[in-house]
Tab-separated table of C-alpha atoms in Angstrom:
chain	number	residue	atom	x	y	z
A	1	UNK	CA	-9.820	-16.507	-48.222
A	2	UNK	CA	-8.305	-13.900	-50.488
A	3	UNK	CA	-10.334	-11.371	-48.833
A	4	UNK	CA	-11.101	-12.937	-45.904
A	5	UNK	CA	-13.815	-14.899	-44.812
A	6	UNK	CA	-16.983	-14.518	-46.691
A	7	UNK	CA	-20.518	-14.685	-45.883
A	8	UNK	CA	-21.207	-18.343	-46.858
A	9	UNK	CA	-17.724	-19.561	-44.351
A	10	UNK	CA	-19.128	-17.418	-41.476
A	11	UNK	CA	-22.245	-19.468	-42.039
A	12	UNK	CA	-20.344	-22.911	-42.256
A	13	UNK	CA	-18.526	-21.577	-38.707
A	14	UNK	CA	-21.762	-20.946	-37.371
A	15	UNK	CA	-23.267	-25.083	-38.484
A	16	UNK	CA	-19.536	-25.871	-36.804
A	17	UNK	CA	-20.649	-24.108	-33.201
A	18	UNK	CA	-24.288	-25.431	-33.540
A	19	UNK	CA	-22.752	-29.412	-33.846
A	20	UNK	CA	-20.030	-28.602	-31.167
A	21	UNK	CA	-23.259	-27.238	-29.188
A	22	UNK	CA	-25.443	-30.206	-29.518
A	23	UNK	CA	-22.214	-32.545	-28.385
A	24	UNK	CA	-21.588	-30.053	-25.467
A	25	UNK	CA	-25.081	-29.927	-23.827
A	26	UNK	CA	-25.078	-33.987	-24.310
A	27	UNK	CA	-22.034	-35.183	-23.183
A	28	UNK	CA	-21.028	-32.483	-20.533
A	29	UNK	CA	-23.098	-34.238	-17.715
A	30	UNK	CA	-23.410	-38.383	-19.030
A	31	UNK	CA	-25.112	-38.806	-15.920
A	32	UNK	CA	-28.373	-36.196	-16.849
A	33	UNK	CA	-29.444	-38.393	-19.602
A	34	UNK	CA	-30.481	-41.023	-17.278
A	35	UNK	CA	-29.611	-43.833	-19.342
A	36	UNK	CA	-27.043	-46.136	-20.016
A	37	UNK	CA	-25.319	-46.084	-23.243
A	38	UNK	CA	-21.968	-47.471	-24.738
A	39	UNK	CA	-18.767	-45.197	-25.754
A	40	UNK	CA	-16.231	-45.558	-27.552
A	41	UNK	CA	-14.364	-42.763	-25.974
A	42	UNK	CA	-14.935	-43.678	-22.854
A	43	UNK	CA	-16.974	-41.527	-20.170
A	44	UNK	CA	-13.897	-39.431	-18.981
A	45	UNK	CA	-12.248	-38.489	-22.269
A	46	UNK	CA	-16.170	-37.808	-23.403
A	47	UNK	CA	-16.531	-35.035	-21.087
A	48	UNK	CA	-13.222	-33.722	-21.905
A	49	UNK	CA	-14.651	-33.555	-25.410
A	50	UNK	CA	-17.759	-31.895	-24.239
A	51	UNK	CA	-15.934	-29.217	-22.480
A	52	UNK	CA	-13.550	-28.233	-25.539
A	53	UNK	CA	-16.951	-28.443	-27.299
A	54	UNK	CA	-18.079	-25.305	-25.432
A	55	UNK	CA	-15.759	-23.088	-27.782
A	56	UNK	CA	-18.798	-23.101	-29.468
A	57	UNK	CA	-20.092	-20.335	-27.537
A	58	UNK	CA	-17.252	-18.304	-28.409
A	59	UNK	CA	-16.970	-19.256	-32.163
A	60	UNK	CA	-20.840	-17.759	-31.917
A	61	UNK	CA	-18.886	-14.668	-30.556
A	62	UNK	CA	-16.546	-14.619	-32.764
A	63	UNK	CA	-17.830	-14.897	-36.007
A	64	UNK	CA	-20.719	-12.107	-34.942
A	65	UNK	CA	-18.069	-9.672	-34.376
A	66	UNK	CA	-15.875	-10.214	-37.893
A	67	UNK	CA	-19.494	-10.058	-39.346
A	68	UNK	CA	-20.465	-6.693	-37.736
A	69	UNK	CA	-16.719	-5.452	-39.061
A	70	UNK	CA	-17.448	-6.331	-42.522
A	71	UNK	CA	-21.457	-4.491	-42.306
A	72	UNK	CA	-19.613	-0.964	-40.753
A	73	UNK	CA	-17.284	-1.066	-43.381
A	74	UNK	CA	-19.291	-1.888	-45.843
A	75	UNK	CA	-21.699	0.950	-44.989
A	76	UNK	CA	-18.978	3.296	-44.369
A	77	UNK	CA	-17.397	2.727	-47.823
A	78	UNK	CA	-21.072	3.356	-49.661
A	79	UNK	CA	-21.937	6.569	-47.543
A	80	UNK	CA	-21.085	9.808	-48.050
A	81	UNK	CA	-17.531	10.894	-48.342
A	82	UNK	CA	-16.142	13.684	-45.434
A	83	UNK	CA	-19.056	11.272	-42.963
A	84	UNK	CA	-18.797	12.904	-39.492
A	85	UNK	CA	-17.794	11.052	-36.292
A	86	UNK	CA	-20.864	11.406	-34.592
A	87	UNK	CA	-22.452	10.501	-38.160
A	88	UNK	CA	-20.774	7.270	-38.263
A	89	UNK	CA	-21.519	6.270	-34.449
A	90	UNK	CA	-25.533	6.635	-35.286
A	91	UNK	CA	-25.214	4.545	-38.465
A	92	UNK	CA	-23.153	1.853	-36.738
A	93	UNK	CA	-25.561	1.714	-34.234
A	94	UNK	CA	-28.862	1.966	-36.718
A	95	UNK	CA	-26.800	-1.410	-38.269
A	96	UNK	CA	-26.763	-2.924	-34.771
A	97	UNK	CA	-30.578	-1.817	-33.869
A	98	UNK	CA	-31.658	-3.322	-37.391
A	99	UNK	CA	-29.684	-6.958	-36.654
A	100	UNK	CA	-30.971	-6.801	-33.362
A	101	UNK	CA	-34.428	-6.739	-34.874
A	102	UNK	CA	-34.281	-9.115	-36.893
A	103	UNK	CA	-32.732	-11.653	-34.526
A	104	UNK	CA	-35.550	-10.775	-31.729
A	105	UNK	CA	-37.887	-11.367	-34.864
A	106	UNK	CA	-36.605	-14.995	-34.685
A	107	UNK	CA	-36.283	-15.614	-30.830
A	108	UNK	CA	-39.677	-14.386	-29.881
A	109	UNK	CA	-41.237	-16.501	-32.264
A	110	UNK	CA	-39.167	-19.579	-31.205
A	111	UNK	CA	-39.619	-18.349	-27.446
A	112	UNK	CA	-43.368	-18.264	-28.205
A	113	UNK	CA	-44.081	-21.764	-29.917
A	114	UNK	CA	-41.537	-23.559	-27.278
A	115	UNK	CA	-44.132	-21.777	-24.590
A	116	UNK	CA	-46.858	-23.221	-26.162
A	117	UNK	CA	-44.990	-27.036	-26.841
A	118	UNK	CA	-44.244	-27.135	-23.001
A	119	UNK	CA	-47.530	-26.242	-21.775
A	120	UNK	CA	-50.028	-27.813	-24.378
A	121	UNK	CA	-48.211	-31.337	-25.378
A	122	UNK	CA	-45.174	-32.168	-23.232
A	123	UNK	CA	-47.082	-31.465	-19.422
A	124	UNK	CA	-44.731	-28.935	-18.599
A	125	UNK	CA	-46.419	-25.664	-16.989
A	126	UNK	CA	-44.216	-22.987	-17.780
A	127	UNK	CA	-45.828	-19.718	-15.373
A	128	UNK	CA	-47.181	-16.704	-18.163
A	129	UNK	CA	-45.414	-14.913	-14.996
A	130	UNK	CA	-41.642	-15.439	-16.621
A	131	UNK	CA	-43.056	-15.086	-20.696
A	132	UNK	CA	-41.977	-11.780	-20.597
A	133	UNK	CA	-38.432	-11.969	-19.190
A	134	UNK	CA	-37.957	-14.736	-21.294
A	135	UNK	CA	-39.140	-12.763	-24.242
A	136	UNK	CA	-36.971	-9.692	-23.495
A	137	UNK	CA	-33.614	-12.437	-23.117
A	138	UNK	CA	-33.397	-11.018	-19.218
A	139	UNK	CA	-34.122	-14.560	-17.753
A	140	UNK	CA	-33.959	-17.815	-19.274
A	141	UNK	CA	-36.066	-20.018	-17.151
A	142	UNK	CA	-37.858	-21.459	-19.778
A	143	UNK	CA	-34.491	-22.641	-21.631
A	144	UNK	CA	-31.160	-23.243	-19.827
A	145	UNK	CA	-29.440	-22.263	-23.234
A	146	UNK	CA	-31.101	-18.827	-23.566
A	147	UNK	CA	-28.370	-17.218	-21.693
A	148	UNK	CA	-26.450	-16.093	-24.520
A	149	UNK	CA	-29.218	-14.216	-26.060
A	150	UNK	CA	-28.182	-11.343	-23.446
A	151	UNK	CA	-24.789	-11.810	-24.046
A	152	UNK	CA	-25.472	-11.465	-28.047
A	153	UNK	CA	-27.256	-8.214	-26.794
A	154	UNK	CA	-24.497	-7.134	-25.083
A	155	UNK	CA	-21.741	-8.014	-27.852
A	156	UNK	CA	-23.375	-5.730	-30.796
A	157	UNK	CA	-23.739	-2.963	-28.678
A	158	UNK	CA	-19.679	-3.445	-27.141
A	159	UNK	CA	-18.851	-3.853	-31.552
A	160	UNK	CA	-19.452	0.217	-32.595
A	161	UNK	CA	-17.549	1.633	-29.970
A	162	UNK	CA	-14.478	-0.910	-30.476
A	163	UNK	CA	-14.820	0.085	-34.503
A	164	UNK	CA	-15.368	3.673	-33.884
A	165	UNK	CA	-11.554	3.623	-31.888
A	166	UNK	CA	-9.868	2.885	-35.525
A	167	UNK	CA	-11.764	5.608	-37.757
A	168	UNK	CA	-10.974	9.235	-38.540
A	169	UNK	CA	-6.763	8.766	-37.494
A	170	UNK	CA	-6.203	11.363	-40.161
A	171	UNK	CA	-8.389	13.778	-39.606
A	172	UNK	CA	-7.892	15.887	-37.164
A	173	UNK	CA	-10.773	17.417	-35.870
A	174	UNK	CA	-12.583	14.320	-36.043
A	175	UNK	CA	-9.784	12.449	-34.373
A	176	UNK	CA	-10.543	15.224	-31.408
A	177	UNK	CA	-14.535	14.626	-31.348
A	178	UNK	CA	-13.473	11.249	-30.903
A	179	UNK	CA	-11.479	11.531	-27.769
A	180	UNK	CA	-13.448	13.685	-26.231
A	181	UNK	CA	-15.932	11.252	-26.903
A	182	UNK	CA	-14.536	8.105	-24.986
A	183	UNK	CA	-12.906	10.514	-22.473
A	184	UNK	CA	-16.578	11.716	-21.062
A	185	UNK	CA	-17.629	8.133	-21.919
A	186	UNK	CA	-14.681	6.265	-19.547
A	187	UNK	CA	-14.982	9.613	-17.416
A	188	UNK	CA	-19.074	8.756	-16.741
A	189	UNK	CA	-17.668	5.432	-15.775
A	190	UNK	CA	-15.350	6.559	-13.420
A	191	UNK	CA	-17.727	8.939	-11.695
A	192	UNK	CA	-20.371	5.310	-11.233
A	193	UNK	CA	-17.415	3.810	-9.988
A	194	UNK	CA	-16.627	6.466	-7.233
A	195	UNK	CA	-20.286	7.158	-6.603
A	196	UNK	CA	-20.888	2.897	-5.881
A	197	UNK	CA	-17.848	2.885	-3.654
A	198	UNK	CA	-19.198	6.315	-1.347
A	199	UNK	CA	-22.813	4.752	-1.020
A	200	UNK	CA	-23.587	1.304	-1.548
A	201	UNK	CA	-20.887	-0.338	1.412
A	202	UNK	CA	-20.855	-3.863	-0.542
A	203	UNK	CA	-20.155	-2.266	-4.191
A	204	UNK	CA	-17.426	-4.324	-4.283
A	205	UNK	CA	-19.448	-7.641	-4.311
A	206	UNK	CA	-21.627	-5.894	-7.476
A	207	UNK	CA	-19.001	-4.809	-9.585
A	208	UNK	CA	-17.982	-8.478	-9.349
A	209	UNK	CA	-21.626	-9.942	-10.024
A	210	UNK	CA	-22.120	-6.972	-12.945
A	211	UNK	CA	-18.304	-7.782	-14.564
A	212	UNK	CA	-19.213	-11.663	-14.490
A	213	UNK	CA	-22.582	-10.852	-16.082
A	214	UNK	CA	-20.725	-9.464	-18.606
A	215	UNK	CA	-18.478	-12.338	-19.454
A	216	UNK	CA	-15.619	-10.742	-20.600
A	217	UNK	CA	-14.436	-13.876	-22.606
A	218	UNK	CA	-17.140	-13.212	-24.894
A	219	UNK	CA	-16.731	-9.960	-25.672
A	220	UNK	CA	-13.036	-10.454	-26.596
A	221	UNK	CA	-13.768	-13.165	-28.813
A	222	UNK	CA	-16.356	-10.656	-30.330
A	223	UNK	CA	-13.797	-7.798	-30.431
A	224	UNK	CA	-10.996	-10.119	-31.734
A	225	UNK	CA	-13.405	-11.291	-34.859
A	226	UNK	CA	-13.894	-7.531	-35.380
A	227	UNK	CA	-10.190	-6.305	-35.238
A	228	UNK	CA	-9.269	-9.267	-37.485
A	229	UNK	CA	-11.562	-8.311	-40.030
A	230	UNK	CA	-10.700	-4.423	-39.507
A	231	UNK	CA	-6.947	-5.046	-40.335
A	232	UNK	CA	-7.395	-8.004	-42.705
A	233	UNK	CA	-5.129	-10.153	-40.840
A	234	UNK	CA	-6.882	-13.216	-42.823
A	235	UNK	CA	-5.644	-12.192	-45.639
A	236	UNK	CA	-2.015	-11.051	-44.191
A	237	UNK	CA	-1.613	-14.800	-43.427
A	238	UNK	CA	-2.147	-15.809	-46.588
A	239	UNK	CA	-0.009	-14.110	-48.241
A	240	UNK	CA	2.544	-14.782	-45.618
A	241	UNK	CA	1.927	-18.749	-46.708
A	242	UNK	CA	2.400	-17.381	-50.203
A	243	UNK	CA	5.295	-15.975	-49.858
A	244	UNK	CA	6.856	-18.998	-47.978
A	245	UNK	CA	5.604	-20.598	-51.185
A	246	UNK	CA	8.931	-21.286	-53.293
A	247	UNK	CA	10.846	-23.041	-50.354
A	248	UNK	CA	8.077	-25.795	-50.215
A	249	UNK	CA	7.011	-26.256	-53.406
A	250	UNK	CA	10.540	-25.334	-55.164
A	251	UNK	CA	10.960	-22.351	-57.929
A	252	UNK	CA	7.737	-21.033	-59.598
A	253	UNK	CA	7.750	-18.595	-62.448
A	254	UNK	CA	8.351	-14.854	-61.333
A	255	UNK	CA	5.091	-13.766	-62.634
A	256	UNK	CA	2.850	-16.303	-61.440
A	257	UNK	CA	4.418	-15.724	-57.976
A	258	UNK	CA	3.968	-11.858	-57.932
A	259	UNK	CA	-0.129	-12.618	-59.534
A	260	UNK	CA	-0.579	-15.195	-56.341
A	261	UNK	CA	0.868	-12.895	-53.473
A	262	UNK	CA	-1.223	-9.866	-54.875
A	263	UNK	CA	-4.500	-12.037	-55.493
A	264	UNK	CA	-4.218	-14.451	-52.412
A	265	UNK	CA	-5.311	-18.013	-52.337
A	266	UNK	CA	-2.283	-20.338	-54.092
A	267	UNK	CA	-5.207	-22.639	-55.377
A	268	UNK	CA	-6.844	-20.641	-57.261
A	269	UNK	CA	-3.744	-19.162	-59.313
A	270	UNK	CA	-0.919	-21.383	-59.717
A	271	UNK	CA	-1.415	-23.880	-62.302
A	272	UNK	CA	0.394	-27.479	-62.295
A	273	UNK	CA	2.671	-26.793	-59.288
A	274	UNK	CA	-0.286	-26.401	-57.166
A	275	UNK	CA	-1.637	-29.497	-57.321
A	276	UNK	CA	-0.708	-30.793	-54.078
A	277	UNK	CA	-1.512	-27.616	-51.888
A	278	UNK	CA	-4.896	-28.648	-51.251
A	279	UNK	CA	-3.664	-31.361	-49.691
A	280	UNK	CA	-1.136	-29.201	-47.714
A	281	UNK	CA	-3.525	-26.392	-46.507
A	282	UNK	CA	-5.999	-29.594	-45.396
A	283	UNK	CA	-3.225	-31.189	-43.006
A	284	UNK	CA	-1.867	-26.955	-42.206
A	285	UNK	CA	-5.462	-26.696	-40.970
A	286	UNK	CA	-5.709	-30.188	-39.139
A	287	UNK	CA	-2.590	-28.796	-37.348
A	288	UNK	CA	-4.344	-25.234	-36.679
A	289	UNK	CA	-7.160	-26.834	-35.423
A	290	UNK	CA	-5.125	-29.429	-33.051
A	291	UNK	CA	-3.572	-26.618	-31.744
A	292	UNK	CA	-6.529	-25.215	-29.345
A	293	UNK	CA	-8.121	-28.329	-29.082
A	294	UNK	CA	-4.637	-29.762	-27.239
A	295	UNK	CA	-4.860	-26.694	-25.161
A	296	UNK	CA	-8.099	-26.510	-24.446
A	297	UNK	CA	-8.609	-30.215	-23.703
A	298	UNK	CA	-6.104	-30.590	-21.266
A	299	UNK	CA	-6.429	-27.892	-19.161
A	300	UNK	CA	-10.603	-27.159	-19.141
A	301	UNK	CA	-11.768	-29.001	-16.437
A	302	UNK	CA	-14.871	-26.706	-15.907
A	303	UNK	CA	-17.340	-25.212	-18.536
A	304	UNK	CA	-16.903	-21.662	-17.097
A	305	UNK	CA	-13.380	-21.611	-18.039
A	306	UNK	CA	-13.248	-19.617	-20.951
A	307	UNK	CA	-10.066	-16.916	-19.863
A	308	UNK	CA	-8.153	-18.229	-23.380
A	309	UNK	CA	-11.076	-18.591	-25.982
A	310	UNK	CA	-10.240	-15.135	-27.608
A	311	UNK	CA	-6.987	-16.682	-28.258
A	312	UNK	CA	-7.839	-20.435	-29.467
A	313	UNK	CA	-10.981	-19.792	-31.169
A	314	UNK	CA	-9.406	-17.425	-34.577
A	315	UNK	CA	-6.751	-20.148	-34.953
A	316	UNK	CA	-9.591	-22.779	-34.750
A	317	UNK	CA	-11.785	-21.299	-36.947
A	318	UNK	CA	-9.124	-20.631	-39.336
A	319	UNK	CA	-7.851	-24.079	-39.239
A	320	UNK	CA	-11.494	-24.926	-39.954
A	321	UNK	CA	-11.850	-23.679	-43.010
A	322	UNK	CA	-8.408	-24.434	-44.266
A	323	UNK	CA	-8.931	-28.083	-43.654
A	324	UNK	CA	-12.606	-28.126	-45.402
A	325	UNK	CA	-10.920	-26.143	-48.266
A	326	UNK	CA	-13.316	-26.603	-51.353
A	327	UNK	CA	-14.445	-29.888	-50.609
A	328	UNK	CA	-18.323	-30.081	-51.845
A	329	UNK	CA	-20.006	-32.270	-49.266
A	330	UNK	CA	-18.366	-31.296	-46.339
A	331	UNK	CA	-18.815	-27.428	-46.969
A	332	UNK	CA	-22.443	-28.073	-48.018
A	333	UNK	CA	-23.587	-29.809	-44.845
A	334	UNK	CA	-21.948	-27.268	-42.616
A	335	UNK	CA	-23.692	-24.665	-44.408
A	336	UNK	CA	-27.073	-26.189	-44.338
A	337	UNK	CA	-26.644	-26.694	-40.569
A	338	UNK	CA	-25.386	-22.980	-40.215
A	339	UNK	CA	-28.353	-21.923	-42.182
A	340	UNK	CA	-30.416	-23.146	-39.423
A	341	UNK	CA	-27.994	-22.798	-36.126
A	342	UNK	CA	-30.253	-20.206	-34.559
A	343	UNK	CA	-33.673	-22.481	-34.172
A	344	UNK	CA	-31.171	-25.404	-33.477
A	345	UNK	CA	-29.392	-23.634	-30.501
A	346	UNK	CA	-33.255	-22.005	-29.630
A	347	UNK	CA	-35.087	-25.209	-29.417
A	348	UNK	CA	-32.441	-28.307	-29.112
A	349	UNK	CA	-33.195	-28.957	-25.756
A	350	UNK	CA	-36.674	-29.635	-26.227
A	351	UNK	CA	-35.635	-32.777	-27.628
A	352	UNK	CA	-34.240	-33.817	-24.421
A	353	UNK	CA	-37.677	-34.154	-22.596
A	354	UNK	CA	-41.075	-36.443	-22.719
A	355	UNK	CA	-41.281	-38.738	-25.735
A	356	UNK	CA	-38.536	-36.918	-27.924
A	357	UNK	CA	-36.052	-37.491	-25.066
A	358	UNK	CA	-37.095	-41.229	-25.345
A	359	UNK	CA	-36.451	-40.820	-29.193
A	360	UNK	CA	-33.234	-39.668	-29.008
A	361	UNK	CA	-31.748	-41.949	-26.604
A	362	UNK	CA	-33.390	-45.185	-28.230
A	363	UNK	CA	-30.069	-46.071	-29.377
A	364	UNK	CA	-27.893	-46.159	-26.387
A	365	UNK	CA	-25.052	-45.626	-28.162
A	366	UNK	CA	-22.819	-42.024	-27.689
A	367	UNK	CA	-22.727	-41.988	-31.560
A	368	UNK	CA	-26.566	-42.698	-31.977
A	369	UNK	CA	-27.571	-40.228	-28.951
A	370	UNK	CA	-26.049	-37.883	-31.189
A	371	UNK	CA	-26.662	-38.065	-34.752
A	372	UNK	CA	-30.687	-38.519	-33.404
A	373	UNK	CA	-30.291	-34.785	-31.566
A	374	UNK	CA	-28.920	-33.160	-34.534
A	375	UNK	CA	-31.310	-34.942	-36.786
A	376	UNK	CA	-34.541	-33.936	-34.849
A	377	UNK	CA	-32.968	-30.615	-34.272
A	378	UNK	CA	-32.528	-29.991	-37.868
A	379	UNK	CA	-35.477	-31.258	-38.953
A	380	UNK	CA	-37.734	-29.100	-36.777
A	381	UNK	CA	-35.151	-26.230	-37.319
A	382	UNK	CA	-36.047	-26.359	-41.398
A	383	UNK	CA	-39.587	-26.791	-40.365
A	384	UNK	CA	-39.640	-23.465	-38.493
A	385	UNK	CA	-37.382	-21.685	-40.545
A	386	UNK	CA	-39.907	-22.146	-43.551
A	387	UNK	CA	-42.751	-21.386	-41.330
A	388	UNK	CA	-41.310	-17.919	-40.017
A	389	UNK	CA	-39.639	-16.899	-43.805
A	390	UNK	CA	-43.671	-17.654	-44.995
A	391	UNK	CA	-44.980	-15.663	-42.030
A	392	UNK	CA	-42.675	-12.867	-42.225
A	393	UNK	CA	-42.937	-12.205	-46.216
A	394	UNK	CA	-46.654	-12.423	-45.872
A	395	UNK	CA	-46.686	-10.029	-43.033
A	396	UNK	CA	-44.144	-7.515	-44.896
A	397	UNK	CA	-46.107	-7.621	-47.964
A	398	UNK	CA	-49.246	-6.656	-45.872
A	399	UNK	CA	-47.054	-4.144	-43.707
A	400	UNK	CA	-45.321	-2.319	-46.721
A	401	UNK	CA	-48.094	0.170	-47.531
A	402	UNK	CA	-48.009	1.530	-43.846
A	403	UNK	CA	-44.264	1.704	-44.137
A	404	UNK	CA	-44.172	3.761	-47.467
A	405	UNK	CA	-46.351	6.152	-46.218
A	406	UNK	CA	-44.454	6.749	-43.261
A	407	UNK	CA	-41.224	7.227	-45.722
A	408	UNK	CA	-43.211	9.638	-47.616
A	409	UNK	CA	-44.715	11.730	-44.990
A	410	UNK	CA	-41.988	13.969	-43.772
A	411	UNK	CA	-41.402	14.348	-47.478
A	412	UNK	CA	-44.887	15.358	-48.216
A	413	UNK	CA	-45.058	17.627	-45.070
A	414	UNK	CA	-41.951	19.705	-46.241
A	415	UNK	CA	-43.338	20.272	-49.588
A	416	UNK	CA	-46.939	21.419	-48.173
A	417	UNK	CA	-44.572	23.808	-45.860
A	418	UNK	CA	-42.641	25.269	-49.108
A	419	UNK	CA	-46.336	25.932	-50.915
């Protein structure tokens, strides 16, 4: 984690929420499976688990918004030099519109086939009424678990302003478009503030209902990811553990010391006297992650209490991938289920009703109920992911004739102008 996390860990974090998910919607309520099954945890410590297990959500949260971080900066860096503030605000937000895209590209067709499962083979009549709220992610009636496609909604549209508030601090006359920017912007909220309290008498009771809606948790989770990418604290940490380096392991050459706290991870540059730090950044991890899980186990009594996951969940996810390190098999099957987490968390609960729910419970043990879900789920996630990749390459290839002669038009246009 030299340079933070990459692209395949955020992935691995992601197969990490979409397990914790599966054991969360499970466990949570024992008592809507309707079925008797055997523990070894024990019913009461179960649910306990099941709550903590809802970090999940906010690992989702997080990793989306140290992911958007790394795509503005990334853009920024190969634009054009002296980029504008208003410049940079329609880019960041042509990089949310395009994600946004391509994750409604996903839902819908997971929101249509799960339309058409209910109805046509597992006797559930879902009304065409609520197709299109579903579809737009403004009601989730079809699919308790829906909700957070809203709040995803909601998150990349909160992540440009947030990264806009830490560009252009030396320039000046960009730093001043800037304020003036968020000062109409908070001053525009202000006024709706005013304006709800003068006419609508229960405003009050809104503003509640419409902050709620919200879910602030989420969105600092979201804005945490981002600022920890932003300032490379990741990487700050690591060289921090560097640095405490010689007091552990004893004295290391000078110059192998100064190459590993410039380049980052001890691993990968110090040679014999670094055999054992695997070992030690697996149990520094196993104590990172024991850390929130302490917290968060013994005070979460309720699933809605999520007031501290913008704190626990970086030092969990950390923690994470310090204690999977390089370890092959481990990293690989988190991966694989990350590569899949968005069909898993779309259609999961299907397998909870008619003869799948029959399937999955066959085994009446906690362990069994378990491993069956997140089998079925991935099964039918790799399925559908193959399904919608063929689909959407064969539709692109048919589509990209139509989309090069829109790029070419204005061009063609101008020149017919010039002549």
């Amino acid at each position: 984690m030299s340079k933070g996390i990459t692209s395949k860990q955020s992935v691995m974090l992601q197969g990490l929420a979409a397990a914790m998910m599966l054991y969360h919607h499970l466990f949570v309520r024992p008592d809507m499976l309707f079925v008797e099954y055997s523990t070894l945890l024990g019913e009461t410590r179960e649910i306990r688990l099941a709550l903590f297990c809802k970090l999940c959500v906010a690992i989702y949260a997080f990793v989306s918004g140290y992911g958007m971080c790394s795509v503005f900066l990334r853009a920024a860096s190969e634009g054009k030099k002296g980029m504008h503030f208003f410049t940079l605000l329609r880019q960041d937000y042509i990089l949310v519109l395009q994600k946004l895209l391509r994750f409604f590209s996903i839902y819908w067709f997971c929101v249509l086939l799960y339309f058409a499962c209910e109805n046509l083979f597992l006797g559930k009549e879902k009304p065409l009424s609520e197709l299109l709220p579903n579809l737009l992610a403004l009601s989730d009636s079809f699919n308790g678990s829906w909700w957070y496609a809203l709040e995803y909604v909601k998150i990349l549209l909160f992540l440009p302003l947030l990264h806009l508030l830490f560009v252009f601090e030396n320039d000046h006359e960009e730093r001043l478009k800037k304020k003036w920017f968020f000062l109409t912007l908070f001053g525009l909220l202000a006024l709706f503030l005013v304006l709800a309290l003068n006419l609508f008498p229960s405003w009050e009771y809104h503003f509640r209902l419409f902050v709620n809606r919200l879910m602030p948790s989420y969105l600092l989770c979201a804005a945490g990811g981002l600022l920890i990418a932003r300032f490379s604290l990741i990487p700050s940490l690591g060289k921090l553990c560097i640095s405490l380096l010689p007091r552990v392991q004893g004295p290391v050459q000078e110059e192998t010391f100064r190459q590993a706290r410039d380049q980052g991870p001890v691993q990968e540059v110090l040679p014999c006297q670094s055999r054992h730090l695997p070992a030690l950044a697996s149990l520094a991890g196993l104590l990172l992650m024991f850390l929130p899980f302490l917290i968060r186990y013994l005070i979460t009594v309720d699933a809605m209490q999520t007031s501290l996951d913008f704190l626990l969940t970086p030092v969990f996810c950390l923690g994470f991938l310090l204690f999977l390190g390089d370890r092959k098999i481990p990293t690989q099957i988190f991966f694989f289920i990350g590569k899949h987490s968005v069909y898993i968390w779309l259609l999961h609960l299907m397998f909870l009703d008619g003869f799948f729910r029959d399937l999955v419970m066959a085994s009446h043990t906690a362990v069994g109920i378990y491993l069956t879900l997140l089998f079925l789920s991935l099964l039918c996630a790799i399925l559908l992911r193959t399904v919608y990749t063929a689909f959407s390459g064969w539709l692109l290839l048919h589509l990209k004739p139509f989309l090069h002669a829109l790029q070419t038009a204005p061009s063609t246009s101008k020149e017919g102008e010039n002549h």
